[in-house]
Coordinates of C-alpha atoms in Angstrom, one line a residue:
X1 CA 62.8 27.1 41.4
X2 CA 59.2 27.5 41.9
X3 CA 59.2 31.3 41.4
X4 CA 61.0 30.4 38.2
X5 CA 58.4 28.0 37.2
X6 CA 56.0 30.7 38.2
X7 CA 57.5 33.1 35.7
X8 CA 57.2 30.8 33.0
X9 CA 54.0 29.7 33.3
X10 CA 52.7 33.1 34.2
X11 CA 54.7 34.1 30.2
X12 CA 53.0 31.4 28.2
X13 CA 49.5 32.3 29.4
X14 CA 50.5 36.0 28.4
X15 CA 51.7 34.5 24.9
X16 CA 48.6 32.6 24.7
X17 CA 45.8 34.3 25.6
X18 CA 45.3 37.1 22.6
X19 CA 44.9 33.4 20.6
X20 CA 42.6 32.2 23.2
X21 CA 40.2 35.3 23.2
X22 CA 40.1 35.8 20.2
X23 CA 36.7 34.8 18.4
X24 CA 36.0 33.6 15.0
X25 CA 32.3 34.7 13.8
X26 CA 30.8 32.0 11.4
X27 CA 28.4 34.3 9.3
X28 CA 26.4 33.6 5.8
X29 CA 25.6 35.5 3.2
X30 CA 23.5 34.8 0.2
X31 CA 25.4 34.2 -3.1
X32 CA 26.2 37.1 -5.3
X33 CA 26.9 39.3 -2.3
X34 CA 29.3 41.4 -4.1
X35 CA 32.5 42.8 -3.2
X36 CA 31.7 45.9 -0.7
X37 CA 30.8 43.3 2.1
X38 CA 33.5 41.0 1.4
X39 CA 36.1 43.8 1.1
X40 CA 34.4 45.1 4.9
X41 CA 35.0 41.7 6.3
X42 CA 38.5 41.6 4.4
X43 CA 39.7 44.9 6.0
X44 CA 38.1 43.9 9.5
X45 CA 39.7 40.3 9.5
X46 CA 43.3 42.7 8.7
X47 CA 43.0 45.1 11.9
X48 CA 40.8 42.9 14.6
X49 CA 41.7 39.6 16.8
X50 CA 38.3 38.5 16.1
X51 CA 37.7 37.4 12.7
X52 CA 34.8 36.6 10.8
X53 CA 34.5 33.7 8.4
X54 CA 31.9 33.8 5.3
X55 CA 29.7 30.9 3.8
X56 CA 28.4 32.4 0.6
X57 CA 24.8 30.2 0.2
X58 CA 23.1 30.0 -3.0
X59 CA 20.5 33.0 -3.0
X60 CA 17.2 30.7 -3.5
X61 CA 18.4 28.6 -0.8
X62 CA 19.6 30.8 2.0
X63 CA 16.2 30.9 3.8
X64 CA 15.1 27.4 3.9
X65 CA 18.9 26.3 4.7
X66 CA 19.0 28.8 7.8
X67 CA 15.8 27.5 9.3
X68 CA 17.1 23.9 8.8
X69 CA 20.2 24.5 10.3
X70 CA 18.5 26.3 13.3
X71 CA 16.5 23.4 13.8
X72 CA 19.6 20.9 13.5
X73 CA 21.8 23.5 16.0
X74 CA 23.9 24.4 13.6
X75 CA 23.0 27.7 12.5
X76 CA 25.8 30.1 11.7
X77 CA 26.4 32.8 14.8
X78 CA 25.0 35.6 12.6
X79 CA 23.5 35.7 8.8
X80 CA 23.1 38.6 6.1
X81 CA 19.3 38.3 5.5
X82 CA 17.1 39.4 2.7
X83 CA 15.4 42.3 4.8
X84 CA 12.1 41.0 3.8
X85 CA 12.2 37.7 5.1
X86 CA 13.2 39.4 8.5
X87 CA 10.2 39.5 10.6
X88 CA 9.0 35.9 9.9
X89 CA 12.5 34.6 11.6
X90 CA 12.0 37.1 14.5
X91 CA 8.4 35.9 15.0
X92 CA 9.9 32.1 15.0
X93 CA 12.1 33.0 18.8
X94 CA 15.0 31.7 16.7
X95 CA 17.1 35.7 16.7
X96 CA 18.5 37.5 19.4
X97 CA 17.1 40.3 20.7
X98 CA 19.6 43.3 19.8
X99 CA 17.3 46.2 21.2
X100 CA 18.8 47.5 24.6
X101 CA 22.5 47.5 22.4
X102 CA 21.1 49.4 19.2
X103 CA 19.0 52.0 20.5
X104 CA 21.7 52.6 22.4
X105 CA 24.3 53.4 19.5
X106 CA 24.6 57.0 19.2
X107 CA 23.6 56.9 15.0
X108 CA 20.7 54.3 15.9
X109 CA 18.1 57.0 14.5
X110 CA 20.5 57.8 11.4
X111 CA 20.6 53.5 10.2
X112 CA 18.3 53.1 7.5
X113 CA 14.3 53.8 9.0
X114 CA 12.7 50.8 6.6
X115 CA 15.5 48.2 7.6
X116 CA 14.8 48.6 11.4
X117 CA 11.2 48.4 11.1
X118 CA 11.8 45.3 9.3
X119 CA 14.0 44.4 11.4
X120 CA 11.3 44.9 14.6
X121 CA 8.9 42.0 15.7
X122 CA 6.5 43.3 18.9
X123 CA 8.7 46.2 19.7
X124 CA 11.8 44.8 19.7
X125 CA 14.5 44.9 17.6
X126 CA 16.2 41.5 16.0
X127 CA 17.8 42.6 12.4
X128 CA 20.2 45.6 11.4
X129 CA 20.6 47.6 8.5
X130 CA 23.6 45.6 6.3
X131 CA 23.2 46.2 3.4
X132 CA 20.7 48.9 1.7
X133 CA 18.9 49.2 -1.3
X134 CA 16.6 52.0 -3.2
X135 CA 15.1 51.9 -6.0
X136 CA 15.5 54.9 -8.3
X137 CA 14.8 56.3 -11.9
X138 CA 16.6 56.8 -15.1
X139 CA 17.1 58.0 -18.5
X140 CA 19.0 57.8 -21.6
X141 CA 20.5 61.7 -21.8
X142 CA 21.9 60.9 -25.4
X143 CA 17.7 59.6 -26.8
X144 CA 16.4 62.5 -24.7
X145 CA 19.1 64.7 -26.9
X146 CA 17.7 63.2 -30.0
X147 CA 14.3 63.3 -29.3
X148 CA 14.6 67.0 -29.1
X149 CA 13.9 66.8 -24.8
X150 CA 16.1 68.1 -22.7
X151 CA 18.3 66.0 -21.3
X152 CA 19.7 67.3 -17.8
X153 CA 16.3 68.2 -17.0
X154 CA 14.7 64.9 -14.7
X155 CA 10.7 64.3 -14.9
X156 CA 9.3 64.7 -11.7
X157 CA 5.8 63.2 -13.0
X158 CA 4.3 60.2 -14.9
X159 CA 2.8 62.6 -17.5
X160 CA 6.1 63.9 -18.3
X161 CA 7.5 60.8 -18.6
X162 CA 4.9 59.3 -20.8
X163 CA 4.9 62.4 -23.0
X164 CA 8.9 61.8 -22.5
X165 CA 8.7 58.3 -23.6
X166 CA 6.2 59.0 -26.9
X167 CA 9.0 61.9 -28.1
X168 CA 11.3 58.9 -27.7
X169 CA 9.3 55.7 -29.5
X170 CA 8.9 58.7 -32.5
X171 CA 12.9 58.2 -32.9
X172 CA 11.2 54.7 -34.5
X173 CA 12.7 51.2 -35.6
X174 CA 13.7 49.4 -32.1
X175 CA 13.7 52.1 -30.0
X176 CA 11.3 52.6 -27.2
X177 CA 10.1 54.8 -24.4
X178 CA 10.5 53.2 -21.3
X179 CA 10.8 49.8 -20.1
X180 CA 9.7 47.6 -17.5
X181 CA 10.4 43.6 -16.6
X182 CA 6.0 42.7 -16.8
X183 CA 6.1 39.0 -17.1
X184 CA 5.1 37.8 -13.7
X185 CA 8.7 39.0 -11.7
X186 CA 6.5 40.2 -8.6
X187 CA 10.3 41.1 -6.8
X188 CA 10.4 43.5 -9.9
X189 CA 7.6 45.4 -9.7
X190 CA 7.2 45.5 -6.3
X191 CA 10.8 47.1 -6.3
X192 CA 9.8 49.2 -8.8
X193 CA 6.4 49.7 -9.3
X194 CA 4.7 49.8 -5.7
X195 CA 6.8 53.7 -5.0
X196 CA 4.1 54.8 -7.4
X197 CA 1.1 54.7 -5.3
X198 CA 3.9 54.5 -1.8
X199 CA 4.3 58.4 -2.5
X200 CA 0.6 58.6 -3.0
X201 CA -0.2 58.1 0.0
X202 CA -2.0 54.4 -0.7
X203 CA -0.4 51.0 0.1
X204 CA -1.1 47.3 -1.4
X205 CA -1.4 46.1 2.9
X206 CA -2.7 47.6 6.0
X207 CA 0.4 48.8 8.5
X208 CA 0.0 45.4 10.5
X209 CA 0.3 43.2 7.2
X210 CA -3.3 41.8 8.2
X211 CA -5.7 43.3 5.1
X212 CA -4.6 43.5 1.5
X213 CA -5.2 46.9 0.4
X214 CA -4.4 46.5 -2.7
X215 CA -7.8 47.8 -4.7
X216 CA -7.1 52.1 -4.8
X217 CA -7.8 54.5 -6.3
X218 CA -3.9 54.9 -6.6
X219 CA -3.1 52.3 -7.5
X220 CA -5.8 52.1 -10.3
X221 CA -3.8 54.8 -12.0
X222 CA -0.6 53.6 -11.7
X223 CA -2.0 50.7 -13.4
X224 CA -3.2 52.6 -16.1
X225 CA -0.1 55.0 -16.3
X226 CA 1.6 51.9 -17.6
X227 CA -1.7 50.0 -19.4
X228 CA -1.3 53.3 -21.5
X229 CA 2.5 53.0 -22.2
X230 CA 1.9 49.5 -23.2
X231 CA -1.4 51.0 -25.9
X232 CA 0.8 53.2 -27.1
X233 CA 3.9 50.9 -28.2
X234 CA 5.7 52.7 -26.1
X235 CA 7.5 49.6 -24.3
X236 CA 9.0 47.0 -25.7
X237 CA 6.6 43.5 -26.4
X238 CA 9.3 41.5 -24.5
X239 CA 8.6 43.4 -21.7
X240 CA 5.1 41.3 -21.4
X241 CA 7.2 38.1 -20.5
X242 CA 10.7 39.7 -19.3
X243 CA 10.6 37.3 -15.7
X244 CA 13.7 39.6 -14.5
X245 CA 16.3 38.5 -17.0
X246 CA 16.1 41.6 -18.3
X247 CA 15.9 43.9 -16.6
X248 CA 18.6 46.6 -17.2
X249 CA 17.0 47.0 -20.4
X250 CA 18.3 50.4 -20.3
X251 CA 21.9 49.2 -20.6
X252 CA 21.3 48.2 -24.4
X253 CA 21.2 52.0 -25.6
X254 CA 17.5 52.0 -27.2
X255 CA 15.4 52.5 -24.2
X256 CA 14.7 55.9 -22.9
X257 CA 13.7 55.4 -19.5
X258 CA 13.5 53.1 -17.1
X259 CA 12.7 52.5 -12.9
X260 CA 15.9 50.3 -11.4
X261 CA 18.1 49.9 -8.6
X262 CA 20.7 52.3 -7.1
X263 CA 23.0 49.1 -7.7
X264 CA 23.0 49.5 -10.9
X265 CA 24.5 52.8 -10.8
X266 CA 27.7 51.7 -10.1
X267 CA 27.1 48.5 -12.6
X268 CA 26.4 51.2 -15.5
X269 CA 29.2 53.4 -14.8
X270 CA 31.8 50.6 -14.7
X271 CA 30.3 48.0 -17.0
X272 CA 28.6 50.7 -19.5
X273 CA 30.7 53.4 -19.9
X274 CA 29.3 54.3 -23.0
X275 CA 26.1 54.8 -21.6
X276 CA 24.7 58.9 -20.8
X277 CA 22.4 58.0 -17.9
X278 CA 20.5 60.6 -15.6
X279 CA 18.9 59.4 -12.3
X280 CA 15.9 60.4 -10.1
X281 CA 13.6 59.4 -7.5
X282 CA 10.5 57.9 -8.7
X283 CA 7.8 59.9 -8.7
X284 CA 4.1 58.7 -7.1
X285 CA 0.7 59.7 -9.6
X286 CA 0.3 62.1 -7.8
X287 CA 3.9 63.6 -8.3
X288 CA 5.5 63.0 -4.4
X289 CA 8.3 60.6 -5.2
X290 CA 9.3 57.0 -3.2
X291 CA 10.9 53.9 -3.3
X292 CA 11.1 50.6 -2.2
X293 CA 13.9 50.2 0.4
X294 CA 16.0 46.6 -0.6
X295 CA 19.2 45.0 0.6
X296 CA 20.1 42.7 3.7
X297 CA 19.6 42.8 7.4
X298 CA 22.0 41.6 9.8
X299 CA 20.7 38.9 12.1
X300 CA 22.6 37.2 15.0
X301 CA 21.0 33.4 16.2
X302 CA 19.8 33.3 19.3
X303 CA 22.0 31.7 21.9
X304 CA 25.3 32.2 20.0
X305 CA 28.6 32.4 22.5
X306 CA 30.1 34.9 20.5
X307 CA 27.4 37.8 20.6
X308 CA 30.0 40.5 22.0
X309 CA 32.2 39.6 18.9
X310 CA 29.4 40.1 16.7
X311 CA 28.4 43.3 18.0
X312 CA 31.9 44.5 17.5
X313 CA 31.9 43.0 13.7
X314 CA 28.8 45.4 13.2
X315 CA 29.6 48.7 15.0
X316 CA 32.6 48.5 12.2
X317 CA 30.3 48.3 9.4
X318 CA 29.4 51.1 11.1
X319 CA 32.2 52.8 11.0
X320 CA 33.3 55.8 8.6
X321 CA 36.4 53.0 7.6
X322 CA 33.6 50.0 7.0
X323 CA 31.4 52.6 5.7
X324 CA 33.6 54.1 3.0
X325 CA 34.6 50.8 2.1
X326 CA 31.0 49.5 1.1
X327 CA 30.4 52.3 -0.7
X328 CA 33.9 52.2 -2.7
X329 CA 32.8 48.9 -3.8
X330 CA 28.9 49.7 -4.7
X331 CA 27.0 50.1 -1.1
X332 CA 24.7 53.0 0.0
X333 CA 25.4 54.1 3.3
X334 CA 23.7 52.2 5.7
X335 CA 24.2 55.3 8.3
X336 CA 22.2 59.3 6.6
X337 CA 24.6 61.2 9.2
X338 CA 27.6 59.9 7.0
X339 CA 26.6 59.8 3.5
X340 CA 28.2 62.8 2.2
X341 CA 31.2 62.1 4.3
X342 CA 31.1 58.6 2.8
X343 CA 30.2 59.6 -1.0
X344 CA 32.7 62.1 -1.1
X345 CA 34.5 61.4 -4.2
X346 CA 32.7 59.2 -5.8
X347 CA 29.9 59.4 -8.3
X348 CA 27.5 62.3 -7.1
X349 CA 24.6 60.1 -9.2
X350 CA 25.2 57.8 -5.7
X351 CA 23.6 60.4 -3.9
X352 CA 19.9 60.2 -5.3
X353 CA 20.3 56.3 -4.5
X354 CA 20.9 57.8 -0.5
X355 CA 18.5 60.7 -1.0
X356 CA 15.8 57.9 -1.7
X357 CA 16.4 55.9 1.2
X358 CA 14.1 58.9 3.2
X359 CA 11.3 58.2 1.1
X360 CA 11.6 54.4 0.6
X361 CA 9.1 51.8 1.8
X362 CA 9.0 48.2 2.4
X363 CA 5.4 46.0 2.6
X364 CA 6.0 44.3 6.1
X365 CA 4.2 41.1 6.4
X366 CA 4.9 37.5 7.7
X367 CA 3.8 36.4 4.1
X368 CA 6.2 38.5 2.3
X369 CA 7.3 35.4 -0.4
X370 CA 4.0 34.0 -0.5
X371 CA 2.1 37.4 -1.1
X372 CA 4.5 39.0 -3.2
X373 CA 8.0 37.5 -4.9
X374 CA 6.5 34.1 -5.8
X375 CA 6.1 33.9 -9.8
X376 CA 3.0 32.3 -8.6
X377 CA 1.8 34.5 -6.0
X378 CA -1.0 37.2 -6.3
X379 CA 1.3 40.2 -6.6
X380 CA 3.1 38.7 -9.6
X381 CA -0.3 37.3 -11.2
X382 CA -1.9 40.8 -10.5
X383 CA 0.5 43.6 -12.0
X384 CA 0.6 41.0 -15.0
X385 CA -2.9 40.8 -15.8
X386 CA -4.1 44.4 -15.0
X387 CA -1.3 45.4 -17.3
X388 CA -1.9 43.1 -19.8
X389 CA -5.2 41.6 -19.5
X390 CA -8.8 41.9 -17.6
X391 CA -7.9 45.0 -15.2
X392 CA -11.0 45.0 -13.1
X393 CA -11.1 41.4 -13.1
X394 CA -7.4 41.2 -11.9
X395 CA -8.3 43.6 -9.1
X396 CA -10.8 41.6 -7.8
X397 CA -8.4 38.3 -8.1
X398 CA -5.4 39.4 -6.8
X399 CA -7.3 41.4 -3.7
X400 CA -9.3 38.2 -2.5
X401 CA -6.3 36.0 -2.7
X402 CA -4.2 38.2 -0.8
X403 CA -6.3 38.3 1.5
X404 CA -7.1 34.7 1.8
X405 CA -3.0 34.2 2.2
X406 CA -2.9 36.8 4.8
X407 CA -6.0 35.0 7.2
X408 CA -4.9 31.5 6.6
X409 CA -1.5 31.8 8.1
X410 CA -3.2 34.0 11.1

């Protein structure tokens, strides 16, 4: 009797332990996330005991919710974070440290170089590449055709694209020569303007994020590269007050040229089929190209039970399977050593948004909303006015008040 009973009991714990082990990951991600991470999740949720379950939080809240819930101990186990906002939560003691397990994944030095420095607070290492980002340049093949340009031929320097974009204004009525969103969106330009002076050599902060270095040489002529566009009619007046709404300008078929996201790639081809679109890396004024390096980190809260789980969750991502998945969908490769592996069959445009990820930069400061992606905040108030208005006058503004940001929260 008691070896029978034995024998049962010894069954039902075999029955129920894969439940038992199993762990479910509560994980957020800001809204608009897209489909190539939910897809990944999808697909690992299918093959894996472990499961992950998604909160999709609205985009302007995700930040100030996470630090609530941390403080409340309720904080979600891990969190796809905006990669900028990544060193200030690291700083705060509230991540856990993930450096003795990434360094030692065998691809660590293939993940995406801008995302782990991001990702690093005082040498060690608390967010992982997620999701990446580049911004890249474009142009209108079918205005470059009737402009008389030629239209498989890219511009590898601000010259040529001005002289590019005058060829195409002369087309007249509504249609202009390159486009930018100038009305205060500092996320814009910073995604899309800093890469000019980036490839320079110059940079708008000091490698510590402790002196606004914002007044260059550099940066003075990438300023006037597009003061000059402006002169000449060569951008659209809407452009002056364009807060971000629009900014695939190019997708309406009368602008020539225009600096975007690798994003939109797969946005144009599948949304704008009717559009002839080229893309490039964005060259610097002095011809070297860049880019700003975007997209989500992957953070885990500190003290969570299921950190092993996790780890697993993200080593899939890693995968070739999670990889090819978030690129089906719209992704870059998070890992170089797999891109063309990963991009094999898809659109080969996908591969200037990977080939910028080597060149791509990202400002890493503490004060990275206050600085820069406020609509109040020097950086917006700056590439505004020097465009628009008092350039030396903006130089001097936007430089002091950096500054003054960057000691006050010392």
């Amino acid at each position: 009797m008691m070896r029978k009973l034995l024998a049962t009991t010894t069954l039902a714990a075999m029955l129920i332990a894969p439940a038992a082990w199993a762990d479910t990951i509560q994980m957020w991600v800001r809204s608009g996330v897209g489909d190539s991470f939910k897809e990944t999740v999808k697909a690992f949720n299918a093959g894996h005991k472990d499961k992950v379950e998604l909160t999709e939080v609205p985009f302007s809240e995700l930040v100030q919710k996470y630090a609530t819930a941390i403080a409340g101990g309720q904080a979600p186990d891990a969190l796809s974070l905006d990669l900028i906002y990544t060193p200030s939560f690291a700083a705060s003691g509230q991540l856990e440290d993930l450096t003795k397990w990434a360094e030692g994944l065998p691809y660590f030095k293939s993940l995406s170089p801008s995302h782990v420095r991001l990702g690093t607070y005082e040498g060690h290492i608390y967010g992982m590449p997620l999701s990446v980002e580049t911004s890249i340049f474009a142009w209108n093949k079918d205005l470059y055709k009737k402009a008389g340009l030629d239209a498989d031929k890219a511009p590898k320097t601000w010259e040529e694209i001005t002289a590019n974009a005058e060829k195409i204004r002369a087309l007249g009525k509504d249609t202009y020569g390159f486009y930018f969103s100038g009305g205060g969106c500092g996320g814009c330009m910073i995604f899309t303007f800093t890469p000019l002076v980036w490839g320079a050599g110059a940079d708008i902060l000091s490698a510590d994020g402790k002196k606004a270095t914002l007044d260059t040489p550099q940066m003075r002529k990438a300023v006037d590269i597009y003061r000059n566009m402006v002169k000449k009619d060569l951008v659209p007046p809407g452009s002056a007050t364009d807060n971000g709404t629009n900014f695939l300008s190019i997708t309406n078929g009368k602008i020539g040229q225009q600096s975007l996201g690798a994003f939109s790639i797969g946005t144009l081809i599948t949304q704008h089929p009717e559009l002839n679109f080229g893309v490039t890396l964005i060259p610097s004024v002095d011809g070297k190209p860049s880019s700003f390096a975007g997209g989500d980190n992957f953070v885990v809260t500190k003290g969570t039970k299921k950190l092993d789980a996790v780890k697993g969750f993200l080593e899939y991502v890693y995968s070739l399977e999670g990889q090819k998945i978030m690129a089906k969908y719209g992704s870059l490769p998070t890992r170089g050593d797999l891109a063309n592996e990963v991009l094999a069959g898809l659109d080969p445009r996908m591969k200037v948004g990977v080939d910028a990820i080597a060149v791509a930069k990202t400002p890493y400061t503490l004060q990275f909303n206050d600085l820069i992606n406020s609509a109040n905040g020097p950086w917006a108030a700056f590439t505004h006015a020097a465009i628009y208005g008092d350039e030396n006058k903006a130089f001097s503004d936007a430089q002091a008040q950096m500054q003054q940001i960057i000691d006050d929260a010392q």
